[in-house]
């Protein structure tokens, strides 16, 4: 079936001619006819048996109300985080104990076969240890967070969130459906960027793509959770996980505010235009099926993301170990680079090692904290790192203050997207310019925000 | 050089279908419907674990495909993106529309949420204009009574002239009947009698004029009425998409 150009032109020409002879807009007339037919059929087929309480509408009156909508969203978000932090603590500690117990066994084997020290260092202290960290830090929170999130998704709550947020996004000159793409971003920013396809207008789609990164993905959640625990643990006597949950919720909220601000900025400068209207369907609430929910969220999301992290973490761990053990002069390569970055890092309330960890973590955000820990461990005395308390000690030993932890969270929230997300943006936009902007905008914001926070904190003393 | 196939990668998808498992299958079934109708749940119920999600180059169409066993006849089922219309406003809508138009599935199952039939019928009628071989799947029928509603299935089938099957996909109810209906449709035991609504005389005349030209210029197996309507709306990409098929 080949329609040559001549035929195409002929047909299109004729079509255009006939179209011009028509009065009124054809599409509208067609729509009207279809809707008439829809109405006719519905009237004959659907009967309301008995007037019944419409629970959905009743719920929606509260869930999407101006007064309660936002507080409820915040409360649910905090609840999900609280359950995640509280629930993940024990299995995390347990997994870490197991993995690091096994590390001893591994080391024993290496010694007994007389393997060279560098091989043991590379494989056990580098590759194995970072893998152990990734699994024990990431698996428990994800195994709790994803099913909870899928639960809200299956319940039908997410479209209500989009409904609530629509007003704000419209004010920012963006599309209300952007919220749905942000929800996907909670799972993975690359998936969030792909989800932006549901937005019809190219302008609003680009805004959604460029700002998706401000929603922390699951690769960054473990960082946020760990930092919240460290931060609150060091700052507040009588720390409890509820405070940690509020802190993480606050960070997410900040991400949303930044999203709105950047969307607004873009729609006033690079991507000028009016927000388009759309109809958003609020589907019925449905009680999710717990069995399939758990299977799906564990298989499709948790294990998928974990595998990705493991694949990236293994080589990264090895590379960091090598960098930490190749000496130039009296210092290791790692220390040299960190030293080079240190001045700038301190200026924005971080340090050289943290910046280096973020740079090395470009392939996947999951490995930022493991790399950081490896770097610190390589520098100092070797220690068992089997709990958050131990992590806190390690960080304090390396000169961390609550400010460092807070800025670490902020930088993690706001900095450049991971390589996978950037590649996805390149694929979706087919433009190097927008891809670069998607990396530059967040990074600049991250640096500015961290600098401001650090400066204010310093002035305060 | 079709804009459509380039921008959606649909052609690559169709080629892939033809080359791979599709050759073993004895027919093509498409699943269409609004979002939130349980379409994918139904797709899972139909195909079981014999499915995979394909990713195709270009702007990447991600469509799940799987094999449905209809009483011994193995069919390739494709889960189209959930859309509210076929107007091609978004990539999803364009993919769904082009798939139905170009891949010409033997049967299209339109999944609707029985609790809000009115909202769902719009897409159904648009699809019926494109292909008459549609089985209507009234999903979530258990919620209809809960909401104090009643849907007259027989009347609906009579008005539309197509088979209507009630299902509760989550609980696997009605899936067998749906498979039987698909089988009967393939065996030619079902008549699809949907009568397209007439538009205003002016539009009908315009359609007729253009259809005559299309019929003289294009291969026979195309739905010229539908194509004429789209061309009159100004959807020129459809024509060029066609040409790209054999290139």
GROMACS .gro file of C-alpha atoms in nm, chain B residues 29-31 39-53 64-70 74-79 109 169 172 175-176 178-179 182:
model
   39
  490UNK     CA    1  -0.700  -0.841   1.937
  491UNK     CA    2  -0.674  -0.484   2.065
  492UNK     CA    3  -0.782  -0.367   2.409
  500UNK     CA    4  -0.839  -0.238   3.123
  501UNK     CA    5  -0.495  -0.358   3.219
  502UNK     CA    6  -0.639  -0.586   3.486
  503UNK     CA    7  -0.855  -0.741   3.217
  504UNK     CA    8  -0.554  -0.768   2.990
  505UNK     CA    9  -0.369  -0.956   3.262
  506UNK     CA   10  -0.667  -1.181   3.319
  507UNK     CA   11  -0.685  -1.258   2.948
  508UNK     CA   12  -0.319  -1.321   2.886
  509UNK     CA   13  -0.206  -1.455   3.221
  510UNK     CA   14   0.171  -1.454   3.237
  511UNK     CA   15   0.221  -1.492   2.866
  512UNK     CA   16   0.296  -1.130   2.804
  513UNK     CA   17   0.577  -0.887   2.783
  514UNK     CA   18   0.609  -0.515   2.755
  525UNK     CA   19   0.202  -0.465   2.650
  526UNK     CA   20   0.133  -0.760   2.430
  527UNK     CA   21   0.044  -1.114   2.519
  528UNK     CA   22  -0.114  -1.432   2.391
  529UNK     CA   23  -0.480  -1.506   2.463
  530UNK     CA   24  -0.592  -1.862   2.435
  531UNK     CA   25  -0.950  -1.861   2.305
  535UNK     CA   26  -0.406  -1.839   2.008
  536UNK     CA   27  -0.447  -1.468   1.956
  537UNK     CA   28  -0.210  -1.180   2.004
  538UNK     CA   29  -0.360  -0.923   2.239
  539UNK     CA   30  -0.228  -0.568   2.257
  540UNK     CA   31  -0.307  -0.333   2.545
  570UNK     CA   32  -1.237  -0.501   2.291
  630UNK     CA   33  -1.184  -0.837   3.579
  633UNK     CA   34  -1.172  -1.304   3.688
  636UNK     CA   35  -1.336  -1.348   3.134
  637UNK     CA   36  -1.429  -1.690   3.001
  639UNK     CA   37  -1.536  -1.276   2.683
  640UNK     CA   38  -1.294  -1.531   2.538
  643UNK     CA   39  -1.389  -1.332   2.082
   0.00000   0.00000   0.00000
